[in-house]
Amino acid sequence: MQVFIVYAHPSEESFTRHIRDHFIKGLESAGHSYIESDLYKMNFRTDMSETEYLREAYYKREASVPADVIAEQEKINSSGAIAFIFPLFWSDAPAKLVGWFDRVWTYGFAYGENRTMKQLEKGMVLCSAGNTMEYFHRTGIMGALEKVMLDDRLFDRVKTRELVIFDGTSRETPLREQNRASHLERAFQLGAQCGLPSIP
Ligand SMILES: Cc1cc2nc3c(=O)[nH]c(=O)nc-3n(C[C@H](O)[C@H](O)[C@H](O)COP(=O)(O)O)c2cc1C
């Protein structure tokens, strides 16, 4: 299966980069292939133009979809699964990735009548975060992330969905090094098993 990785981290020097690399190693170990959009590296434009806004907000439905957006949509429709890999910024995806959804999830492709986006076998959200899982559950941020990333952004556009947080990865805590090996192993396994349904 081909997996489309949407990767959003501004620096090569990051733990998130290692998560990405191990996920890819896992994919390859299971015989999967991948294509990738490295959003910062490709300088993907993430603010909507006025014309794009008017199209999406039902003012000017006939406006055309920009070529860079169509290129992303073609990557989706040529793949069997999609994986988003990013660091948590202010309890959400980085603006670079939020803007990707704003622009790529267009009317007629990802929503509205006669959607042309194919339903993917699986959608995975792999997110590194400085805080701990205990904090995310206690504050309700875990539930909020699941609602937004899985129930809203992925929704029925994928058959199965999975959100994994690699927690405690802030450089200012010893947890980062303590969790490192198990996080990287988990990223590898997620890649290796990405053809399988999520475990509830
Ligand atoms: C602007 C910014 C906002 C962040 N917001 C959060 C946050 O809301 N919750 C959290 O757990 N970590 C937050 N972090 C920490 C990142 O998720 C952290 O950098 C990442 O998990 C691991 O770092 P690395 O991949 O850059 O090495 C934030 C970091 C930055 C730079």
JSON list of C-alpha atoms and ligand atoms in Angstrom, two decimals:
[
{"chain": "A", "resi": 1, "resn": "MET", "atom": "CA", "xyz": [0.00, 0.00, 0.00]},
{"chain": "A", "resi": 2, "resn": "GLN", "atom": "CA", "xyz": [1.17, 3.54, -0.68]},
{"chain": "A", "resi": 3, "resn": "VAL", "atom": "CA", "xyz": [1.01, 5.84, 2.33]},
{"chain": "A", "resi": 4, "resn": "PHE", "atom": "CA", "xyz": [0.90, 9.62, 1.94]},
{"chain": "A", "resi": 5, "resn": "ILE", "atom": "CA", "xyz": [2.85, 11.30, 4.75]},
{"chain": "A", "resi": 6, "resn": "VAL", "atom": "CA", "xyz": [2.00, 14.91, 5.50]},
{"chain": "A", "resi": 7, "resn": "TYR", "atom": "CA", "xyz": [4.89, 16.08, 7.64]},
{"chain": "A", "resi": 8, "resn": "ALA", "atom": "CA", "xyz": [4.99, 19.44, 9.38]},
{"chain": "A", "resi": 9, "resn": "HIS", "atom": "CA", "xyz": [8.01, 20.37, 11.48]},
{"chain": "A", "resi": 10, "resn": "PRO", "atom": "CA", "xyz": [10.13, 23.48, 10.87]},
{"chain": "A", "resi": 11, "resn": "SER", "atom": "CA", "xyz": [13.47, 21.87, 11.78]},
{"chain": "A", "resi": 12, "resn": "GLU", "atom": "CA", "xyz": [15.45, 18.82, 10.74]},
{"chain": "A", "resi": 13, "resn": "GLU", "atom": "CA", "xyz": [16.89, 18.84, 14.24]},
{"chain": "A", "resi": 14, "resn": "SER", "atom": "CA", "xyz": [13.93, 17.50, 16.15]},
{"chain": "A", "resi": 15, "resn": "PHE", "atom": "CA", "xyz": [12.54, 14.48, 17.88]},
{"chain": "A", "resi": 16, "resn": "THR", "atom": "CA", "xyz": [9.56, 14.62, 15.53]},
{"chain": "A", "resi": 17, "resn": "ARG", "atom": "CA", "xyz": [11.96, 14.03, 12.63]},
{"chain": "A", "resi": 18, "resn": "HIS", "atom": "CA", "xyz": [13.10, 10.80, 14.28]},
{"chain": "A", "resi": 19, "resn": "ILE", "atom": "CA", "xyz": [9.46, 9.75, 14.72]},
{"chain": "A", "resi": 20, "resn": "ARG", "atom": "CA", "xyz": [8.98, 10.33, 10.99]},
{"chain": "A", "resi": 21, "resn": "ASP", "atom": "CA", "xyz": [12.14, 8.40, 10.09]},
{"chain": "A", "resi": 22, "resn": "HIS", "atom": "CA", "xyz": [11.19, 5.40, 12.25]},
{"chain": "A", "resi": 23, "resn": "PHE", "atom": "CA", "xyz": [7.64, 5.39, 10.92]},
{"chain": "A", "resi": 24, "resn": "ILE", "atom": "CA", "xyz": [9.05, 5.23, 7.39]},
{"chain": "A", "resi": 25, "resn": "LYS", "atom": "CA", "xyz": [11.43, 2.42, 8.35]},
{"chain": "A", "resi": 26, "resn": "GLY", "atom": "CA", "xyz": [8.43, 0.52, 9.71]},
{"chain": "A", "resi": 27, "resn": "LEU", "atom": "CA", "xyz": [6.47, 1.14, 6.52]},
{"chain": "A", "resi": 28, "resn": "GLU", "atom": "CA", "xyz": [9.32, -0.10, 4.39]},
{"chain": "A", "resi": 29, "resn": "SER", "atom": "CA", "xyz": [9.89, -3.16, 6.58]},
{"chain": "A", "resi": 30, "resn": "ALA", "atom": "CA", "xyz": [6.30, -4.21, 5.86]},
{"chain": "A", "resi": 31, "resn": "GLY", "atom": "CA", "xyz": [6.66, -3.64, 2.13]},
{"chain": "A", "resi": 32, "resn": "HIS", "atom": "CA", "xyz": [4.69, -0.40, 1.98]},
{"chain": "A", "resi": 33, "resn": "SER", "atom": "CA", "xyz": [5.74, 2.54, -0.13]},
{"chain": "A", "resi": 34, "resn": "TYR", "atom": "CA", "xyz": [5.24, 6.21, 0.66]},
{"chain": "A", "resi": 35, "resn": "ILE", "atom": "CA", "xyz": [5.07, 9.66, -0.82]},
{"chain": "A", "resi": 36, "resn": "GLU", "atom": "CA", "xyz": [5.49, 12.76, 1.30]},
{"chain": "A", "resi": 37, "resn": "SER", "atom": "CA", "xyz": [4.66, 16.42, 1.56]},
{"chain": "A", "resi": 38, "resn": "ASP", "atom": "CA", "xyz": [7.19, 18.06, 3.88]},
{"chain": "A", "resi": 39, "resn": "LEU", "atom": "CA", "xyz": [5.16, 21.22, 4.30]},
{"chain": "A", "resi": 40, "resn": "TYR", "atom": "CA", "xyz": [7.85, 23.56, 5.68]},
{"chain": "A", "resi": 41, "resn": "LYS", "atom": "CA", "xyz": [10.51, 22.32, 3.30]},
{"chain": "A", "resi": 42, "resn": "MET", "atom": "CA", "xyz": [8.30, 22.75, 0.25]},
{"chain": "A", "resi": 43, "resn": "ASN", "atom": "CA", "xyz": [7.15, 26.10, 1.62]},
{"chain": "A", "resi": 44, "resn": "PHE", "atom": "CA", "xyz": [3.54, 25.10, 1.14]},
{"chain": "A", "resi": 45, "resn": "ARG", "atom": "CA", "xyz": [1.37, 28.22, 1.19]},
{"chain": "A", "resi": 46, "resn": "THR", "atom": "CA", "xyz": [-1.09, 27.86, 4.01]},
{"chain": "A", "resi": 47, "resn": "ASP", "atom": "CA", "xyz": [-3.02, 31.11, 4.00]},
{"chain": "A", "resi": 48, "resn": "MET", "atom": "CA", "xyz": [-6.05, 31.13, 1.75]},
{"chain": "A", "resi": 49, "resn": "SER", "atom": "CA", "xyz": [-6.26, 33.65, -1.05]},
{"chain": "A", "resi": 50, "resn": "GLU", "atom": "CA", "xyz": [-9.42, 35.74, -1.24]},
{"chain": "A", "resi": 51, "resn": "THR", "atom": "CA", "xyz": [-10.52, 33.77, -4.31]},
{"chain": "A", "resi": 52, "resn": "GLU", "atom": "CA", "xyz": [-10.05, 30.49, -2.48]},
{"chain": "A", "resi": 53, "resn": "TYR", "atom": "CA", "xyz": [-12.05, 31.80, 0.43]},
{"chain": "A", "resi": 54, "resn": "LEU", "atom": "CA", "xyz": [-14.89, 32.95, -1.82]},
{"chain": "A", "resi": 55, "resn": "ARG", "atom": "CA", "xyz": [-15.01, 29.52, -3.44]},
{"chain": "A", "resi": 56, "resn": "GLU", "atom": "CA", "xyz": [-15.08, 27.64, -0.13]},
{"chain": "A", "resi": 57, "resn": "ALA", "atom": "CA", "xyz": [-17.59, 29.98, 1.49]},
{"chain": "A", "resi": 58, "resn": "TYR", "atom": "CA", "xyz": [-20.14, 29.55, -1.33]},
{"chain": "A", "resi": 59, "resn": "TYR", "atom": "CA", "xyz": [-19.75, 33.07, -2.79]},
{"chain": "A", "resi": 60, "resn": "LYS", "atom": "CA", "xyz": [-17.97, 32.08, -5.99]},
{"chain": "A", "resi": 61, "resn": "ARG", "atom": "CA", "xyz": [-18.35, 28.38, -6.54]},
{"chain": "A", "resi": 62, "resn": "GLU", "atom": "CA", "xyz": [-16.98, 28.54, -10.11]},
{"chain": "A", "resi": 63, "resn": "ALA", "atom": "CA", "xyz": [-13.49, 29.69, -9.01]},
{"chain": "A", "resi": 64, "resn": "SER", "atom": "CA", "xyz": [-10.79, 27.21, -9.93]},
{"chain": "A", "resi": 65, "resn": "VAL", "atom": "CA", "xyz": [-8.71, 25.27, -7.43]},
{"chain": "A", "resi": 66, "resn": "PRO", "atom": "CA", "xyz": [-5.00, 26.29, -7.40]},
{"chain": "A", "resi": 67, "resn": "ALA", "atom": "CA", "xyz": [-2.43, 23.91, -8.89]},
{"chain": "A", "resi": 68, "resn": "ASP", "atom": "CA", "xyz": [-0.54, 23.37, -5.61]},
{"chain": "A", "resi": 69, "resn": "VAL", "atom": "CA", "xyz": [-3.80, 22.26, -3.94]},
{"chain": "A", "resi": 70, "resn": "ILE", "atom": "CA", "xyz": [-4.67, 19.93, -6.82]},
{"chain": "A", "resi": 71, "resn": "ALA", "atom": "CA", "xyz": [-1.18, 18.39, -6.51]},
{"chain": "A", "resi": 72, "resn": "GLU", "atom": "CA", "xyz": [-1.89, 17.57, -2.84]},
{"chain": "A", "resi": 73, "resn": "GLN", "atom": "CA", "xyz": [-5.29, 16.14, -3.70]},
{"chain": "A", "resi": 74, "resn": "GLU", "atom": "CA", "xyz": [-3.73, 13.92, -6.36]},
{"chain": "A", "resi": 75, "resn": "LYS", "atom": "CA", "xyz": [-1.27, 12.61, -3.78]},
{"chain": "A", "resi": 76, "resn": "ILE", "atom": "CA", "xyz": [-4.22, 11.67, -1.57]},
{"chain": "A", "resi": 77, "resn": "ASN", "atom": "CA", "xyz": [-6.14, 9.92, -4.32]},
{"chain": "A", "resi": 78, "resn": "SER", "atom": "CA", "xyz": [-3.09, 7.96, -5.43]},
{"chain": "A", "resi": 79, "resn": "SER", "atom": "CA", "xyz": [-2.59, 6.57, -1.89]},
{"chain": "A", "resi": 80, "resn": "GLY", "atom": "CA", "xyz": [-4.24, 3.95, 0.29]},
{"chain": "A", "resi": 81, "resn": "ALA", "atom": "CA", "xyz": [-3.60, 5.65, 3.64]},
{"chain": "A", "resi": 82, "resn": "ILE", "atom": "CA", "xyz": [-2.58, 9.01, 5.02]},
{"chain": "A", "resi": 83, "resn": "ALA", "atom": "CA", "xyz": [-0.36, 9.83, 8.00]},
{"chain": "A", "resi": 84, "resn": "PHE", "atom": "CA", "xyz": [0.04, 13.26, 9.56]},
{"chain": "A", "resi": 85, "resn": "ILE", "atom": "CA", "xyz": [3.24, 13.72, 11.58]},
{"chain": "A", "resi": 86, "resn": "PHE", "atom": "CA", "xyz": [3.78, 16.94, 13.51]},
{"chain": "A", "resi": 87, "resn": "PRO", "atom": "CA", "xyz": [4.61, 18.50, 16.91]},
{"chain": "A", "resi": 88, "resn": "LEU", "atom": "CA", "xyz": [1.74, 19.79, 19.00]},
{"chain": "A", "resi": 89, "resn": "PHE", "atom": "CA", "xyz": [1.70, 23.62, 18.96]},
{"chain": "A", "resi": 90, "resn": "TRP", "atom": "CA", "xyz": [-0.71, 25.25, 21.41]},
{"chain": "A", "resi": 91, "resn": "SER", "atom": "CA", "xyz": [-2.80, 22.09, 21.66]},
{"chain": "A", "resi": 92, "resn": "ASP", "atom": "CA", "xyz": [-3.29, 21.84, 17.90]},
{"chain": "A", "resi": 93, "resn": "ALA", "atom": "CA", "xyz": [-1.33, 21.08, 14.76]},
{"chain": "A", "resi": 94, "resn": "PRO", "atom": "CA", "xyz": [1.18, 23.75, 13.65]},
{"chain": "A", "resi": 95, "resn": "ALA", "atom": "CA", "xyz": [-0.45, 26.53, 11.61]},
{"chain": "A", "resi": 96, "resn": "LYS", "atom": "CA", "xyz": [1.36, 25.11, 8.58]},
{"chain": "A", "resi": 97, "resn": "LEU", "atom": "CA", "xyz": [-0.73, 21.95, 8.80]},
{"chain": "A", "resi": 98, "resn": "VAL", "atom": "CA", "xyz": [-3.96, 23.66, 9.86]},
{"chain": "A", "resi": 99, "resn": "GLY", "atom": "CA", "xyz": [-3.60, 25.84, 6.75]},
{"chain": "A", "resi": 100, "resn": "TRP", "atom": "CA", "xyz": [-3.03, 22.73, 4.65]},
{"chain": "A", "resi": 101, "resn": "PHE", "atom": "CA", "xyz": [-6.48, 21.52, 5.72]},
{"chain": "A", "resi": 102, "resn": "ASP", "atom": "CA", "xyz": [-7.97, 24.96, 5.03]},
{"chain": "A", "resi": 103, "resn": "ARG", "atom": "CA", "xyz": [-6.73, 24.85, 1.45]},
{"chain": "A", "resi": 104, "resn": "VAL", "atom": "CA", "xyz": [-6.62, 21.16, 0.50]},
{"chain": "A", "resi": 105, "resn": "TRP", "atom": "CA", "xyz": [-9.98, 20.03, 1.95]},
{"chain": "A", "resi": 106, "resn": "THR", "atom": "CA", "xyz": [-11.89, 21.87, -0.79]},
{"chain": "A", "resi": 107, "resn": "TYR", "atom": "CA", "xyz": [-15.56, 21.80, -1.63]},
{"chain": "A", "resi": 108, "resn": "GLY", "atom": "CA", "xyz": [-16.24, 19.01, -4.12]},
{"chain": "A", "resi": 109, "resn": "PHE", "atom": "CA", "xyz": [-13.09, 17.17, -3.03]},
{"chain": "A", "resi": 110, "resn": "ALA", "atom": "CA", "xyz": [-13.29, 16.64, 0.74]},
{"chain": "A", "resi": 111, "resn": "TYR", "atom": "CA", "xyz": [-16.83, 17.84, 1.43]},
{"chain": "A", "resi": 112, "resn": "GLY", "atom": "CA", "xyz": [-20.03, 18.84, -0.32]},
{"chain": "A", "resi": 113, "resn": "GLU", "atom": "CA", "xyz": [-21.89, 16.99, -3.01]},
{"chain": "A", "resi": 114, "resn": "ASN", "atom": "CA", "xyz": [-20.15, 14.49, -5.29]},
{"chain": "A", "resi": 115, "resn": "ARG", "atom": "CA", "xyz": [-16.90, 14.46, -3.36]},
{"chain": "A", "resi": 116, "resn": "THR", "atom": "CA", "xyz": [-13.98, 13.28, -5.47]},
{"chain": "A", "resi": 117, "resn": "MET", "atom": "CA", "xyz": [-11.70, 12.41, -2.58]},
{"chain": "A", "resi": 118, "resn": "LYS", "atom": "CA", "xyz": [-11.40, 8.67, -2.32]},
{"chain": "A", "resi": 119, "resn": "GLN", "atom": "CA", "xyz": [-12.09, 7.06, 1.04]},
{"chain": "A", "resi": 120, "resn": "LEU", "atom": "CA", "xyz": [-8.69, 5.97, 2.33]},
{"chain": "A", "resi": 121, "resn": "GLU", "atom": "CA", "xyz": [-8.18, 2.73, 4.20]},
{"chain": "A", "resi": 122, "resn": "LYS", "atom": "CA", "xyz": [-6.57, 4.44, 7.17]},
{"chain": "A", "resi": 123, "resn": "GLY", "atom": "CA", "xyz": [-5.78, 7.86, 8.61]},
{"chain": "A", "resi": 124, "resn": "MET", "atom": "CA", "xyz": [-3.06, 8.19, 11.23]},
{"chain": "A", "resi": 125, "resn": "VAL", "atom": "CA", "xyz": [-2.17, 11.17, 13.33]},
{"chain": "A", "resi": 126, "resn": "LEU", "atom": "CA", "xyz": [1.28, 10.98, 14.93]},
{"chain": "A", "resi": 127, "resn": "CYS", "atom": "CA", "xyz": [1.93, 13.89, 17.18]},
{"chain": "A", "resi": 128, "resn": "SER", "atom": "CA", "xyz": [4.87, 14.70, 19.45]},
{"chain": "A", "resi": 129, "resn": "ALA", "atom": "CA", "xyz": [4.17, 16.78, 22.51]},
{"chain": "A", "resi": 130, "resn": "GLY", "atom": "CA", "xyz": [6.02, 18.25, 25.47]},
{"chain": "A", "resi": 131, "resn": "ASN", "atom": "CA", "xyz": [3.32, 17.46, 28.02]},
{"chain": "A", "resi": 132, "resn": "THR", "atom": "CA", "xyz": [2.43, 14.03, 29.39]},
{"chain": "A", "resi": 133, "resn": "MET", "atom": "CA", "xyz": [-0.52, 11.78, 28.58]},
{"chain": "A", "resi": 134, "resn": "GLU", "atom": "CA", "xyz": [-1.68, 12.23, 32.17]},
{"chain": "A", "resi": 135, "resn": "TYR", "atom": "CA", "xyz": [-1.90, 15.99, 31.50]},
{"chain": "A", "resi": 136, "resn": "PHE", "atom": "CA", "xyz": [-3.73, 15.55, 28.18]},
{"chain": "A", "resi": 137, "resn": "HIS", "atom": "CA", "xyz": [-6.36, 13.29, 29.74]},
{"chain": "A", "resi": 138, "resn": "ARG", "atom": "CA", "xyz": [-6.76, 15.40, 32.90]},
{"chain": "A", "resi": 139, "resn": "THR", "atom": "CA", "xyz": [-7.26, 18.66, 30.97]},
{"chain": "A", "resi": 140, "resn": "GLY", "atom": "CA", "xyz": [-9.54, 17.23, 28.27]},
{"chain": "A", "resi": 141, "resn": "ILE", "atom": "CA", "xyz": [-7.03, 18.19, 25.57]},
{"chain": "A", "resi": 142, "resn": "MET", "atom": "CA", "xyz": [-6.83, 14.54, 24.47]},
{"chain": "A", "resi": 143, "resn": "GLY", "atom": "CA", "xyz": [-10.56, 14.47, 23.82]},
{"chain": "A", "resi": 144, "resn": "ALA", "atom": "CA", "xyz": [-10.37, 17.81, 22.01]},
{"chain": "A", "resi": 145, "resn": "LEU", "atom": "CA", "xyz": [-7.58, 16.56, 19.74]},
{"chain": "A", "resi": 146, "resn": "GLU", "atom": "CA", "xyz": [-9.52, 13.39, 18.95]},
{"chain": "A", "resi": 147, "resn": "LYS", "atom": "CA", "xyz": [-12.62, 15.43, 18.12]},
{"chain": "A", "resi": 148, "resn": "VAL", "atom": "CA", "xyz": [-10.80, 17.87, 15.86]},
{"chain": "A", "resi": 149, "resn": "MET", "atom": "CA", "xyz": [-8.21, 15.66, 14.18]},
{"chain": "A", "resi": 150, "resn": "LEU", "atom": "CA", "xyz": [-10.11, 12.38, 13.96]},
{"chain": "A", "resi": 151, "resn": "ASP", "atom": "CA", "xyz": [-13.82, 13.17, 14.06]},
{"chain": "A", "resi": 152, "resn": "ASP", "atom": "CA", "xyz": [-13.73, 16.42, 12.11]},
{"chain": "A", "resi": 153, "resn": "ARG", "atom": "CA", "xyz": [-10.66, 16.62, 9.88]},
{"chain": "A", "resi": 154, "resn": "LEU", "atom": "CA", "xyz": [-10.46, 12.89, 9.03]},
{"chain": "A", "resi": 155, "resn": "PHE", "atom": "CA", "xyz": [-14.11, 11.94, 9.63]},
{"chain": "A", "resi": 156, "resn": "ASP", "atom": "CA", "xyz": [-15.40, 9.40, 7.09]},
{"chain": "A", "resi": 157, "resn": "ARG", "atom": "CA", "xyz": [-12.66, 10.32, 4.65]},
{"chain": "A", "resi": 158, "resn": "VAL", "atom": "CA", "xyz": [-10.82, 7.30, 6.06]},
{"chain": "A", "resi": 159, "resn": "LYS", "atom": "CA", "xyz": [-12.15, 3.89, 7.05]},
{"chain": "A", "resi": 160, "resn": "THR", "atom": "CA", "xyz": [-10.14, 3.63, 10.28]},
{"chain": "A", "resi": 161, "resn": "ARG", "atom": "CA", "xyz": [-8.43, 6.39, 12.23]},
{"chain": "A", "resi": 162, "resn": "GLU", "atom": "CA", "xyz": [-5.85, 6.52, 14.92]},
{"chain": "A", "resi": 163, "resn": "LEU", "atom": "CA", "xyz": [-4.27, 9.30, 16.99]},
{"chain": "A", "resi": 164, "resn": "VAL", "atom": "CA", "xyz": [-1.01, 8.60, 18.79]},
{"chain": "A", "resi": 165, "resn": "ILE", "atom": "CA", "xyz": [0.72, 11.15, 20.98]},
{"chain": "A", "resi": 166, "resn": "PHE", "atom": "CA", "xyz": [4.43, 10.74, 21.65]},
{"chain": "A", "resi": 167, "resn": "ASP", "atom": "CA", "xyz": [4.42, 12.54, 24.96]},
{"chain": "A", "resi": 168, "resn": "GLY", "atom": "CA", "xyz": [7.03, 14.06, 27.25]},
{"chain": "A", "resi": 169, "resn": "THR", "atom": "CA", "xyz": [9.28, 15.10, 24.37]},
{"chain": "A", "resi": 170, "resn": "SER", "atom": "CA", "xyz": [10.16, 18.58, 25.63]},
{"chain": "A", "resi": 171, "resn": "ARG", "atom": "CA", "xyz": [13.91, 19.13, 25.75]},
{"chain": "A", "resi": 172, "resn": "GLU", "atom": "CA", "xyz": [13.60, 20.57, 29.26]},
{"chain": "A", "resi": 173, "resn": "THR", "atom": "CA", "xyz": [12.50, 17.29, 30.88]},
{"chain": "A", "resi": 174, "resn": "PRO", "atom": "CA", "xyz": [14.40, 14.01, 31.43]},
{"chain": "A", "resi": 175, "resn": "LEU", "atom": "CA", "xyz": [11.25, 12.24, 30.16]},
{"chain": "A", "resi": 176, "resn": "ARG", "atom": "CA", "xyz": [12.38, 13.00, 26.62]},
{"chain": "A", "resi": 177, "resn": "GLU", "atom": "CA", "xyz": [15.35, 10.65, 26.90]},
{"chain": "A", "resi": 178, "resn": "GLN", "atom": "CA", "xyz": [13.49, 8.13, 29.10]},
{"chain": "A", "resi": 179, "resn": "ASN", "atom": "CA", "xyz": [10.71, 7.75, 26.54]},
{"chain": "A", "resi": 180, "resn": "ARG", "atom": "CA", "xyz": [12.88, 7.98, 23.47]},
{"chain": "A", "resi": 181, "resn": "ALA", "atom": "CA", "xyz": [13.47, 4.29, 22.72]},
{"chain": "A", "resi": 182, "resn": "SER", "atom": "CA", "xyz": [9.86, 3.23, 23.34]},
{"chain": "A", "resi": 183, "resn": "HIS", "atom": "CA", "xyz": [8.49, 6.13, 21.28]},
{"chain": "A", "resi": 184, "resn": "LEU", "atom": "CA", "xyz": [10.74, 5.33, 18.34]},
{"chain": "A", "resi": 185, "resn": "GLU", "atom": "CA", "xyz": [9.85, 1.65, 18.54]},
{"chain": "A", "resi": 186, "resn": "ARG", "atom": "CA", "xyz": [6.16, 2.57, 18.57]},
{"chain": "A", "resi": 187, "resn": "ALA", "atom": "CA", "xyz": [6.60, 4.80, 15.52]},
{"chain": "A", "resi": 188, "resn": "PHE", "atom": "CA", "xyz": [8.29, 1.89, 13.73]},
{"chain": "A", "resi": 189, "resn": "GLN", "atom": "CA", "xyz": [5.45, -0.48, 14.66]},
{"chain": "A", "resi": 190, "resn": "LEU", "atom": "CA", "xyz": [2.80, 2.00, 13.53]},
{"chain": "A", "resi": 191, "resn": "GLY", "atom": "CA", "xyz": [4.51, 2.13, 10.15]},
{"chain": "A", "resi": 192, "resn": "ALA", "atom": "CA", "xyz": [4.84, -1.64, 9.98]},
{"chain": "A", "resi": 193, "resn": "GLN", "atom": "CA", "xyz": [1.17, -2.18, 10.87]},
{"chain": "A", "resi": 194, "resn": "CYS", "atom": "CA", "xyz": [-0.32, 0.63, 8.89]},
{"chain": "A", "resi": 195, "resn": "GLY", "atom": "CA", "xyz": [-2.17, -1.72, 6.57]},
{"chain": "A", "resi": 196, "resn": "LEU", "atom": "CA", "xyz": [-4.09, -3.15, 9.52]},
{"chain": "A", "resi": 197, "resn": "PRO", "atom": "CA", "xyz": [-7.20, -1.73, 11.20]},
{"chain": "A", "resi": 198, "resn": "SER", "atom": "CA", "xyz": [-6.65, 0.35, 14.36]},
{"chain": "A", "resi": 199, "resn": "ILE", "atom": "CA", "xyz": [-6.96, -1.44, 17.68]},
{"chain": "A", "resi": 200, "resn": "PRO", "atom": "CA", "xyz": [-9.90, 0.15, 19.54]},
{"chain": "B", "resi": 1, "resn": "LIG", "atom": "C1", "xyz": [5.15, 27.15, 19.54]},
{"chain": "B", "resi": 1, "resn": "LIG", "atom": "C2", "xyz": [5.14, 25.89, 20.33]},
{"chain": "B", "resi": 1, "resn": "LIG", "atom": "C3", "xyz": [3.97, 25.50, 20.95]},
{"chain": "B", "resi": 1, "resn": "LIG", "atom": "C4", "xyz": [3.92, 24.31, 21.67]},
{"chain": "B", "resi": 1, "resn": "LIG", "atom": "N1", "xyz": [2.76, 23.95, 22.26]},
{"chain": "B", "resi": 1, "resn": "LIG", "atom": "C5", "xyz": [2.69, 22.78, 22.93]},
{"chain": "B", "resi": 1, "resn": "LIG", "atom": "C6", "xyz": [1.47, 22.37, 23.53]},
{"chain": "B", "resi": 1, "resn": "LIG", "atom": "O1", "xyz": [0.44, 23.03, 23.46]},
{"chain": "B", "resi": 1, "resn": "LIG", "atom": "N2", "xyz": [1.45, 21.19, 24.21]},
{"chain": "B", "resi": 1, "resn": "LIG", "atom": "C7", "xyz": [2.55, 20.39, 24.31]},
{"chain": "B", "resi": 1, "resn": "LIG", "atom": "O2", "xyz": [2.47, 19.34, 24.93]},
{"chain": "B", "resi": 1, "resn": "LIG", "atom": "N3", "xyz": [3.73, 20.75, 23.73]},
{"chain": "B", "resi": 1, "resn": "LIG", "atom": "C8", "xyz": [3.83, 21.92, 23.05]},
{"chain": "B", "resi": 1, "resn": "LIG", "atom": "N4", "xyz": [5.00, 22.29, 22.44]},
{"chain": "B", "resi": 1, "resn": "LIG", "atom": "C9", "xyz": [6.14, 21.37, 22.48]},
{"chain": "B", "resi": 1, "resn": "LIG", "atom": "C10", "xyz": [6.31, 20.67, 21.16]},
{"chain": "B", "resi": 1, "resn": "LIG", "atom": "O3", "xyz": [5.24, 19.82, 20.90]},
{"chain": "B", "resi": 1, "resn": "LIG", "atom": "C11", "xyz": [7.67, 19.98, 21.17]},
{"chain": "B", "resi": 1, "resn": "LIG", "atom": "O4", "xyz": [8.52, 20.89, 20.58]},
{"chain": "B", "resi": 1, "resn": "LIG", "atom": "C12", "xyz": [7.70, 18.64, 20.52]},
{"chain": "B", "resi": 1, "resn": "LIG", "atom": "O5", "xyz": [6.85, 17.78, 21.16]},
{"chain": "B", "resi": 1, "resn": "LIG", "atom": "C13", "xyz": [9.02, 17.90, 20.54]},
{"chain": "B", "resi": 1, "resn": "LIG", "atom": "O6", "xyz": [10.02, 18.61, 20.11]},
{"chain": "B", "resi": 1, "resn": "LIG", "atom": "P1", "xyz": [10.86, 18.43, 18.76]},
{"chain": "B", "resi": 1, "resn": "LIG", "atom": "O7", "xyz": [10.24, 17.43, 17.85]},
{"chain": "B", "resi": 1, "resn": "LIG", "atom": "O8", "xyz": [10.82, 19.81, 18.22]},
{"chain": "B", "resi": 1, "resn": "LIG", "atom": "O9", "xyz": [12.23, 18.01, 19.23]},
{"chain": "B", "resi": 1, "resn": "LIG", "atom": "C14", "xyz": [5.08, 23.49, 21.76]},
{"chain": "B", "resi": 1, "resn": "LIG", "atom": "C15", "xyz": [6.25, 23.90, 21.11]},
{"chain": "B", "resi": 1, "resn": "LIG", "atom": "C16", "xyz": [6.29, 25.07, 20.41]},
{"chain": "B", "resi": 1, "resn": "LIG", "atom": "C17", "xyz": [7.58, 25.48, 19.73]}
]
